[in-house]
mmCIF file of C-alpha atoms in Angstrom:
data_model
loop_
_atom_site.group_PDB
_atom_site.id
_atom_site.type_symbol
_atom_site.label_atom_id
_atom_site.label_comp_id
_atom_site.label_asym_id
_atom_site.label_seq_id
_atom_site.Cartn_x
_atom_site.Cartn_y
_atom_site.Cartn_z
ATOM 1 C CA MET A 1 50.770 56.152 73.943
ATOM 2 C CA ALA A 2 53.793 55.556 76.121
ATOM 3 C CA VAL A 3 56.551 58.067 76.575
ATOM 4 C CA GLU A 4 59.874 56.630 75.420
ATOM 5 C CA THR A 5 63.148 57.642 76.990
ATOM 6 C CA VAL A 6 66.449 56.129 76.018
ATOM 7 C CA ASN A 7 70.027 55.668 77.063
ATOM 8 C CA ARG A 8 72.267 56.636 79.840
ATOM 9 C CA GLN A 9 75.971 55.940 79.768
ATOM 10 C CA LEU A 10 78.278 55.563 82.685
ATOM 11 C CA LYS A 11 81.121 57.993 82.187
ATOM 12 C CA ILE A 12 84.043 59.453 84.059
ATOM 13 C CA LYS A 13 85.188 62.901 83.074
ATOM 14 C CA LYS A 14 88.668 64.188 82.305
ATOM 15 C CA VAL A 15 91.025 62.025 84.379
ATOM 16 C CA GLY A 16 89.158 58.827 83.616
ATOM 17 C CA LYS A 17 86.122 58.926 81.355
ATOM 18 C CA ILE A 18 83.983 56.016 80.366
ATOM 19 C CA GLU A 19 83.196 57.419 76.993
ATOM 20 C CA VAL A 20 85.233 58.637 74.083
ATOM 21 C CA ALA A 21 86.112 62.244 74.858
ATOM 22 C CA LYS A 22 85.405 65.007 72.383
ATOM 23 C CA MET A 23 87.668 67.676 73.755
ATOM 24 C CA LYS A 24 91.350 67.789 72.936
ATOM 25 C CA THR A 25 93.641 67.806 75.934
ATOM 26 C CA GLU A 26 96.733 68.914 73.995
ATOM 27 C CA HIS A 27 100.173 68.636 75.595
ATOM 28 C CA ARG A 28 99.263 69.951 78.993
ATOM 29 C CA LEU A 29 99.447 68.851 82.590
ATOM 30 C CA LEU A 30 96.658 70.183 84.746
ATOM 31 C CA LYS A 31 98.539 70.472 87.991
ATOM 32 C CA TRP A 32 102.045 69.978 89.327
ATOM 33 C CA ILE A 33 103.302 69.503 92.850
ATOM 34 C CA PHE A 34 106.862 70.371 93.802
ATOM 35 C CA MET A 35 108.549 67.466 95.539
ATOM 36 C CA ALA A 36 111.864 67.180 97.396
ATOM 37 C CA GLY A 37 114.899 66.938 95.167
ATOM 38 C CA ALA A 38 113.510 69.371 92.598
ATOM 39 C CA ILE A 39 111.231 66.720 91.099
ATOM 40 C CA LEU A 40 107.978 67.892 89.600
ATOM 41 C CA VAL A 41 105.259 65.275 89.824
ATOM 42 C CA PRO A 42 102.049 65.729 87.823
ATOM 43 C CA LEU A 43 99.009 64.873 89.873
ATOM 44 C CA PHE A 44 96.672 65.154 86.945
ATOM 45 C CA GLY A 45 97.827 65.082 83.398
ATOM 46 C CA PHE A 46 96.700 64.780 79.883
ATOM 47 C CA GLY A 47 100.081 64.207 78.311
ATOM 48 C CA GLN A 48 100.265 62.758 74.853
ATOM 49 C CA ALA A 49 101.460 59.158 74.795
ATOM 50 C CA ARG A 50 104.824 58.884 73.104
ATOM 51 C CA ASP A 51 107.790 56.555 72.809
ATOM 52 C CA VAL A 52 109.857 56.688 75.998
ATOM 53 C CA PRO A 53 113.431 55.382 75.991
ATOM 54 C CA LEU A 54 114.312 52.822 78.642
ATOM 55 C CA LEU A 55 116.476 54.696 81.127
ATOM 56 C CA PHE A 56 117.080 51.675 83.360
ATOM 57 C CA PRO A 57 117.970 47.993 83.027
ATOM 58 C CA LEU A 58 115.189 46.079 81.325
ATOM 59 C CA ALA A 59 115.216 43.476 84.081
ATOM 60 C CA TRP A 60 113.958 46.171 86.441
ATOM 61 C CA GLY A 61 111.610 47.916 84.088
ATOM 62 C CA ALA A 62 109.759 44.927 82.653
ATOM 63 C CA GLY A 63 107.380 42.646 84.455
ATOM 64 C CA GLN A 64 107.488 44.279 87.860
ATOM 65 C CA PHE A 65 103.904 45.412 88.526
ATOM 66 C CA ILE A 66 101.006 43.437 89.928
ATOM 67 C CA PHE A 67 97.400 44.381 89.197
ATOM 68 C CA PRO A 68 96.623 47.373 91.477
ATOM 69 C CA LEU A 69 93.148 46.297 92.635
ATOM 70 C CA ASP A 70 91.855 43.433 94.743
ATOM 71 C CA CYS A 71 89.154 42.343 92.310
ATOM 72 C CA GLN A 72 88.555 39.966 89.401
ATOM 73 C CA LEU A 73 89.112 41.790 86.135
ATOM 74 C CA GLY A 74 86.178 41.161 83.830
ATOM 75 C CA LYS A 75 83.936 39.990 86.678
ATOM 76 C CA THR A 76 83.980 42.445 89.584
ATOM 77 C CA CYS A 77 86.037 45.208 87.966
ATOM 78 C CA PHE A 78 86.429 46.291 84.376
ATOM 79 C CA VAL A 79 88.715 48.243 82.080
ATOM 80 C CA ALA A 80 86.923 51.453 81.181
ATOM 81 C CA ASN A 81 89.784 53.091 79.277
ATOM 82 C CA TYR A 82 93.313 52.138 78.372
ATOM 83 C CA MET A 83 96.037 54.720 77.716
ATOM 84 C CA ASP A 84 95.819 56.547 74.379
ATOM 85 C CA ASP A 85 98.871 55.604 72.312
ATOM 86 C CA ASP A 86 98.068 57.686 69.242
ATOM 87 C CA PRO A 87 99.857 61.069 69.461
ATOM 88 C CA ALA A 88 97.801 62.537 66.617
ATOM 89 C CA PRO A 89 95.013 64.942 67.594
ATOM 90 C CA GLU A 90 91.430 63.696 67.437
ATOM 91 C CA ARG A 91 92.585 60.107 66.994
ATOM 92 C CA VAL A 92 92.766 57.287 69.517
ATOM 93 C CA LYS A 93 94.499 53.934 69.744
ATOM 94 C CA ASP A 94 95.008 51.630 72.703
ATOM 95 C CA TRP A 95 97.875 49.188 73.154
ATOM 96 C CA SER A 96 96.118 46.450 71.173
ATOM 97 C CA CYS A 97 95.205 48.796 68.275
ATOM 98 C CA GLY A 98 91.631 49.099 69.506
ATOM 99 C CA SER A 99 89.713 52.148 70.684
ATOM 100 C CA ILE A 100 89.122 51.475 74.378
ATOM 101 C CA THR A 101 90.458 54.909 75.290
ATOM 102 C CA TYR A 102 89.878 58.571 74.534
ATOM 103 C CA ASP A 103 92.020 61.325 73.074
ATOM 104 C CA GLY A 104 95.014 62.080 75.283
ATOM 105 C CA HIS A 105 94.120 59.642 78.060
ATOM 106 C CA ASN A 106 97.245 59.251 80.167
ATOM 107 C CA GLY A 107 96.569 56.094 82.153
ATOM 108 C CA THR A 108 94.235 53.161 82.629
ATOM 109 C CA ASP A 109 90.777 53.391 84.205
ATOM 110 C CA TYR A 110 89.542 50.401 86.179
ATOM 111 C CA ALA A 111 85.851 50.690 87.057
ATOM 112 C CA ILE A 112 84.067 48.754 89.794
ATOM 113 C CA GLU A 113 80.427 47.728 90.090
ATOM 114 C CA GLY A 114 78.952 51.047 91.153
ATOM 115 C CA TRP A 115 78.499 52.904 94.406
ATOM 116 C CA GLU A 116 77.402 49.840 96.366
ATOM 117 C CA ALA A 117 80.722 48.134 95.564
ATOM 118 C CA MET A 118 82.540 51.288 96.645
ATOM 119 C CA ASP A 119 80.633 51.296 99.947
ATOM 120 C CA GLN A 120 81.568 47.660 100.554
ATOM 121 C CA GLY A 121 85.192 48.505 99.784
ATOM 122 C CA VAL A 122 87.497 47.549 96.922
ATOM 123 C CA ASP A 123 91.152 47.644 97.932
ATOM 124 C CA VAL A 124 93.789 49.589 95.995
ATOM 125 C CA LEU A 125 97.152 47.799 96.107
ATOM 126 C CA ALA A 126 100.706 49.046 95.614
ATOM 127 C CA ALA A 127 101.742 47.715 92.208
ATOM 128 C CA ASP A 128 105.328 47.336 93.434
ATOM 129 C CA ALA A 129 107.463 48.082 96.465
ATOM 130 C CA GLY A 130 108.616 51.654 96.861
ATOM 131 C CA VAL A 131 108.416 54.881 98.825
ATOM 132 C CA VAL A 132 105.301 57.038 99.041
ATOM 133 C CA ILE A 133 106.102 60.530 97.765
ATOM 134 C CA GLU A 134 102.558 61.889 97.966
ATOM 135 C CA ALA A 135 99.440 60.830 99.879
ATOM 136 C CA ILE A 136 96.340 63.021 99.848
ATOM 137 C CA ASP A 137 93.059 62.200 101.608
ATOM 138 C CA GLY A 138 90.007 63.995 102.972
ATOM 139 C CA TYR A 139 88.208 65.063 99.806
ATOM 140 C CA TYR A 140 84.575 64.245 99.056
ATOM 141 C CA ASP A 141 84.386 60.878 97.338
ATOM 142 C CA ARG A 142 80.953 60.586 95.706
ATOM 143 C CA CYS A 143 81.552 62.975 92.835
ATOM 144 C CA ARG A 144 79.311 62.791 89.802
ATOM 145 C CA ARG A 145 80.721 65.269 87.278
ATOM 146 C CA SER A 146 80.743 68.147 89.754
ATOM 147 C CA CYS A 147 84.059 68.080 91.670
ATOM 148 C CA PRO A 148 87.294 69.951 90.849
ATOM 149 C CA TYR A 149 90.035 67.833 89.315
ATOM 150 C CA GLU A 150 92.494 68.735 92.066
ATOM 151 C CA ASN A 151 90.248 67.266 94.785
ATOM 152 C CA SER A 152 91.327 63.697 94.124
ATOM 153 C CA ASN A 153 92.344 61.509 97.031
ATOM 154 C CA HIS A 154 95.461 59.854 95.667
ATOM 155 C CA VAL A 155 98.811 58.208 96.294
ATOM 156 C CA ILE A 156 102.080 58.459 94.326
ATOM 157 C CA ILE A 157 104.789 55.826 94.836
ATOM 158 C CA ARG A 158 108.407 56.049 93.658
ATOM 159 C CA HIS A 159 109.922 52.658 92.904
ATOM 160 C CA LYS A 160 113.577 51.567 93.077
ATOM 161 C CA ASN A 161 114.204 52.117 89.365
ATOM 162 C CA GLY A 162 112.771 55.635 89.297
ATOM 163 C CA LEU A 163 109.387 54.609 87.964
ATOM 164 C CA ARG A 164 106.367 56.221 89.559
ATOM 165 C CA THR A 165 102.854 54.867 89.902
ATOM 166 C CA VAL A 166 99.887 57.125 90.591
ATOM 167 C CA TYR A 167 96.554 56.004 92.076
ATOM 168 C CA HIS A 168 93.689 58.491 91.675
ATOM 169 C CA HIS A 169 90.084 59.075 92.837
ATOM 170 C CA MET A 170 90.368 57.101 96.071
ATOM 171 C CA LYS A 171 87.709 56.836 98.762
ATOM 172 C CA LYS A 172 87.660 59.485 101.482
ATOM 173 C CA GLY A 173 89.279 58.258 104.683
ATOM 174 C CA SER A 174 90.689 55.164 103.018
ATOM 175 C CA VAL A 175 94.285 56.254 102.335
ATOM 176 C CA LEU A 176 96.449 54.157 104.662
ATOM 177 C CA VAL A 177 99.926 55.469 103.837
ATOM 178 C CA LYS A 178 101.784 58.725 104.286
ATOM 179 C CA ARG A 179 104.605 60.541 102.543
ATOM 180 C CA GLY A 180 108.003 58.952 103.135
ATOM 181 C CA GLN A 181 106.559 55.571 104.078
ATOM 182 C CA GLU A 182 107.981 52.437 102.490
ATOM 183 C CA VAL A 183 105.407 50.049 101.051
ATOM 184 C CA THR A 184 105.629 46.469 99.878
ATOM 185 C CA LYS A 185 104.294 45.037 96.636
ATOM 186 C CA GLY A 186 100.612 44.208 97.048
ATOM 187 C CA GLN A 187 100.193 46.262 100.228
ATOM 188 C CA LYS A 188 96.790 47.883 100.616
ATOM 189 C CA ILE A 189 97.169 51.650 100.280
ATOM 190 C CA GLY A 190 93.494 52.651 100.161
ATOM 191 C CA GLU A 191 90.161 51.920 98.500
ATOM 192 C CA VAL A 192 88.483 52.812 95.220
ATOM 193 C CA GLY A 193 86.346 55.946 95.297
ATOM 194 C CA SER A 194 85.045 58.734 93.115
ATOM 195 C CA SER A 195 86.899 61.811 94.366
ATOM 196 C CA GLY A 196 88.051 64.634 92.119
ATOM 197 C CA ASP A 197 86.927 64.950 88.519
ATOM 198 C CA SER A 198 85.124 61.633 88.381
ATOM 199 C CA ASP A 199 81.618 60.461 87.572
ATOM 200 C CA ALA A 200 81.692 57.006 89.140
ATOM 201 C CA PRO A 201 83.895 54.829 91.356
ATOM 202 C CA HIS A 202 87.091 53.805 89.580
ATOM 203 C CA LEU A 203 90.874 53.783 89.855
ATOM 204 C CA HIS A 204 92.857 55.923 87.423
ATOM 205 C CA PHE A 205 96.306 54.277 87.297
ATOM 206 C CA ILE A 206 99.283 56.128 85.777
ATOM 207 C CA VAL A 207 102.895 55.044 85.235
ATOM 208 C CA THR A 208 105.757 57.472 84.500
ATOM 209 C CA ASP A 209 109.532 57.275 84.376
ATOM 210 C CA SER A 210 111.824 59.380 86.573
ATOM 211 C CA GLU A 211 111.530 62.284 84.118
ATOM 212 C CA ILE A 212 107.711 62.173 84.344
ATOM 213 C CA ASN A 213 107.346 60.806 80.826
ATOM 214 C CA LEU A 214 104.228 58.710 80.507
ATOM 215 C CA ILE A 215 104.721 54.962 80.174
ATOM 216 C CA ASN A 216 102.152 52.466 78.994
ATOM 217 C CA PRO A 217 102.571 49.389 81.215
ATOM 218 C CA TYR A 218 100.867 47.221 78.599
ATOM 219 C CA ALA A 219 103.032 45.828 75.797
ATOM 220 C CA GLY A 220 101.322 45.246 72.479
ATOM 221 C CA PRO A 221 101.343 45.896 68.741
ATOM 222 C CA CYS A 222 100.211 49.512 69.078
ATOM 223 C CA SER A 223 101.685 50.357 72.472
ATOM 224 C CA SER A 224 104.226 53.131 72.887
ATOM 225 C CA ASN A 225 105.950 50.462 74.977
ATOM 226 C CA LYS A 226 106.807 47.922 72.281
ATOM 227 C CA SER A 227 109.346 45.929 74.288
ATOM 228 C CA GLU A 228 108.249 43.964 77.339
ATOM 229 C CA SER A 229 105.218 44.325 79.542
ATOM 230 C CA TYR A 230 105.638 46.132 82.845
ATOM 231 C CA TRP A 231 103.162 43.679 84.400
ATOM 232 C CA GLU A 232 104.274 40.470 86.078
ATOM 233 C CA ASN A 233 101.277 38.857 84.415
ATOM 234 C CA GLN A 234 99.699 41.069 81.783
ATOM 235 C CA GLU A 235 95.944 40.565 81.660
ATOM 236 C CA PRO A 236 94.429 39.728 78.271
ATOM 237 C CA TYR A 237 93.012 42.606 76.260
ATOM 238 C CA GLN A 238 89.550 43.430 77.559
ATOM 239 C CA GLY A 239 87.944 44.444 74.277
ATOM 240 C CA GLY A 240 85.925 41.982 72.283
ATOM 241 C CA THR A 241 82.506 40.396 72.442
ATOM 242 C CA PHE A 242 79.471 42.293 73.650
ATOM 243 C CA LYS A 243 78.344 41.057 77.047
ATOM 244 C CA VAL A 244 75.574 41.935 79.496
ATOM 245 C CA VAL A 245 77.107 42.002 82.967
ATOM 246 C CA LYS A 246 73.866 42.680 84.807
ATOM 247 C CA ALA A 247 70.251 43.482 83.921
ATOM 248 C CA LEU A 248 67.220 44.248 86.055
ATOM 249 C CA LEU A 249 63.846 45.971 86.164
ATOM 250 C CA THR A 250 63.383 48.956 88.445
ATOM 251 C CA ASP A 251 60.969 51.813 89.073
ATOM 252 C CA GLN A 252 63.840 54.330 89.248
ATOM 253 C CA ILE A 253 65.893 56.404 86.837
ATOM 254 C CA PRO A 254 69.419 55.026 87.426
ATOM 255 C CA ASP A 255 72.254 57.299 88.532
ATOM 256 C CA GLY A 256 75.242 54.970 88.235
ATOM 257 C CA SER A 257 74.418 52.714 91.147
ATOM 258 C CA THR A 258 72.800 49.371 90.610
ATOM 259 C CA PRO A 259 69.134 50.334 91.050
ATOM 260 C CA LYS A 260 66.695 48.565 93.349
ATOM 261 C CA PRO A 261 64.946 45.754 91.455
ATOM 262 C CA VAL A 262 61.167 45.389 91.331
ATOM 263 C CA SER A 263 58.901 42.573 90.172
ATOM 264 C CA THR A 264 55.442 44.047 90.799
ATOM 265 C CA LEU A 265 54.066 47.415 89.676
ATOM 266 C CA HIS A 266 50.738 49.250 89.570
ATOM 267 C CA PRO A 267 49.204 51.622 87.009
ATOM 268 C CA ARG A 268 49.809 54.536 89.385
ATOM 269 C CA ASP A 269 53.570 53.894 89.391
ATOM 270 C CA PRO A 270 55.184 56.602 87.234
ATOM 271 C CA ILE A 271 57.773 54.540 85.341
ATOM 272 C CA VAL A 272 59.244 51.114 84.812
ATOM 273 C CA THR A 273 62.858 50.814 83.644
ATOM 274 C CA LEU A 274 64.948 48.016 82.169
ATOM 275 C CA TRP A 275 68.559 48.762 83.143
ATOM 276 C CA LEU A 276 71.674 46.996 81.863
ATOM 277 C CA ARG A 277 75.397 47.168 82.587
ATOM 278 C CA VAL A 278 77.285 45.983 79.507
ATOM 279 C CA LEU A 279 80.743 45.456 78.040
ATOM 280 C CA ASN A 280 82.135 46.162 74.577
ATOM 281 C CA VAL A 281 79.533 48.218 72.741
ATOM 282 C CA GLN A 282 80.864 49.040 69.272
ATOM 283 C CA ALA A 283 80.149 52.083 67.111
ATOM 284 C CA GLY A 284 77.114 51.302 64.981
ATOM 285 C CA ASP A 285 75.682 48.708 67.365
ATOM 286 C CA ILE A 286 71.927 48.946 67.882
ATOM 287 C CA SER A 287 70.207 48.546 71.247
ATOM 288 C CA GLU A 288 66.437 48.111 71.423
ATOM 289 C CA TRP A 289 63.943 47.691 74.252
ATOM 290 C CA LEU A 290 60.504 46.239 73.458
ATOM 291 C CA TRP A 291 57.701 46.326 76.029
ATOM 292 C CA TYR A 292 54.824 43.847 75.654
ATOM 293 C CA THR A 293 51.466 43.651 77.423
ATOM 294 C CA PRO A 294 50.204 40.339 78.851
ATOM 295 C CA GLN A 295 48.311 39.901 75.563
ATOM 296 C CA GLY A 296 51.541 40.118 73.574
ATOM 297 C CA GLU A 297 50.823 43.583 72.160
ATOM 298 C CA LEU A 298 53.774 45.945 71.637
ATOM 299 C CA TYR A 299 53.266 48.757 74.142
ATOM 300 C CA SER A 300 56.486 50.786 73.910
ATOM 301 C CA ARG A 301 59.817 50.739 72.138
ATOM 302 C CA CYS A 302 63.224 52.391 72.575
ATOM 303 C CA LYS A 303 66.082 52.329 70.102
ATOM 304 C CA VAL A 304 69.679 53.563 70.296
ATOM 305 C CA VAL A 305 72.256 53.491 67.519
ATOM 306 C CA HIS A 306 75.581 53.779 69.336
ATOM 307 C CA ASP A 307 77.766 56.456 67.779
ATOM 308 C CA ARG A 308 81.022 55.325 69.383
ATOM 309 C CA PRO A 309 82.555 52.362 71.209
ATOM 310 C CA TYR A 310 82.019 51.922 74.944
ATOM 311 C CA ALA A 311 84.177 49.424 76.817
ATOM 312 C CA TYR A 312 82.061 49.570 79.967
ATOM 313 C CA SER A 313 78.753 51.378 80.212
ATOM 314 C CA TYR A 314 75.201 51.196 81.446
ATOM 315 C CA TRP A 315 72.073 51.874 79.428
ATOM 316 C CA TYR A 316 68.395 51.962 80.195
ATOM 317 C CA CYS A 317 64.997 52.613 78.755
ATOM 318 C CA TYR A 318 61.978 53.540 80.807
ATOM 319 C CA THR A 319 58.353 53.779 79.859
ATOM 320 C CA THR A 320 55.416 55.334 81.676
ATOM 321 C CA LEU A 321 52.328 53.495 82.836
ATOM 322 C CA ALA A 322 50.077 55.993 84.589
ATOM 323 C CA GLY A 323 47.334 57.426 82.407
ATOM 324 C CA TYR A 324 48.213 55.724 79.120
ATOM 325 C CA PRO A 325 45.932 53.394 77.151
ATOM 326 C CA GLY A 326 46.879 49.786 77.674
ATOM 327 C CA ALA A 327 48.572 50.443 80.993
ATOM 328 C CA THR A 328 45.695 48.830 82.911
ATOM 329 C CA LYS A 329 46.117 45.440 81.261
ATOM 330 C CA PHE A 330 46.901 43.474 84.366
ATOM 331 C CA GLY A 331 49.090 40.409 84.414
ATOM 332 C CA ALA A 332 52.630 39.503 83.389
ATOM 333 C CA TRP A 333 54.345 42.077 81.169
ATOM 334 C CA THR A 334 57.504 41.232 79.249
ATOM 335 C CA VAL A 335 60.473 43.370 78.224
ATOM 336 C CA HIS A 336 62.985 42.296 75.583
ATOM 337 C CA TYR A 337 66.427 43.824 75.154
ATOM 338 C CA LEU A 338 67.904 43.300 71.689
ATOM 339 C CA HIS A 339 71.505 43.831 70.646
ATOM 340 C CA ASN A 340 71.873 44.133 66.874
ATOM 341 C CA GLY A 341 68.512 42.457 66.391
ATOM 342 C CA THR A 342 69.122 39.501 68.711
ATOM 343 C CA ILE A 343 67.272 39.132 72.002
ATOM 344 C CA VAL A 344 69.927 38.902 74.702
ATOM 345 C CA GLU A 345 67.854 39.716 77.808
ATOM 346 C CA LYS A 346 64.239 39.157 78.861
ATOM 347 C CA ALA A 347 62.533 40.442 81.975
ATOM 348 C CA THR A 348 58.989 40.240 83.328
ATOM 349 C CA PHE A 349 56.952 42.147 85.877
ATOM 350 C CA ASP A 350 53.429 41.762 87.193
ATOM 351 C CA LEU A 351 51.070 44.696 86.780
ATOM 352 C CA GLU A 352 48.480 44.613 89.551
ATOM 353 C CA PRO A 353 45.497 46.880 90.315
#
């Protein structure tokens, strides 16, 4: 009988988490840095989203930001969490009245395609022209749940209208700007990493006003910003239909990177895994993995009932081969992945002596 092991979700802790958080962050900011002019700038914060009055002309405040990454949203980078716009404890609501966020989340998380994409380099761009008021680099950038929150390579930019944008978790050695430097809109300021309190490569993007009140740059029916979008071109809401971004067979237990694919295995190999990176898992969705021998016999099965929504996540099931009856049936094995009872992915591997 095969050993069945199920699920693994890609998640980013605290400042950026690709799962719905359980712990309440309350009305606290985790760290402050004193800046010139008696301005306190929060590097890391879990402030409750709230309505913020416009303290500047709307022509300046609306429609000024470009997307802060050099990637294709929905193809090579993905929204992991929006800002939480529900001030009530233990409740969440993103700008489009969905739940692609977690309690108290103070910005937007943009995830990239794993560690290999980080190694290749994904550029972080200044969302608008301004002056750099903080630039920190040099911290370890391959954190997986184990690094202090304050060890985030990051940049803070003050814009002409007093708005501030914050760019967190950047790659070590990638920060290209320094304090006091003027930057132009779209200028590369660094690369995506996983420094600080992070589980996987992503950008945590925060917007505040001059008084350090959180601002949601997305305008929508449930946004604390109910007027005009702060984006030049606001991207469509990323929630919606379930989608498999990538799927492959491997002989590894994945760790967040895209694992090495395999097509041939042997009975002595310890495991075989079907790994998937997916979008828009909803609470109550059911994922199943079915493993079939070359004779069409069901060999192993995994099942997960998802207890919460996941905007961007990876999941896998592995089964063992060595020493189990049926594992010496040589030929082409088949694995089916089912989402809510429908086969959405198939994979095969050859089992050889």
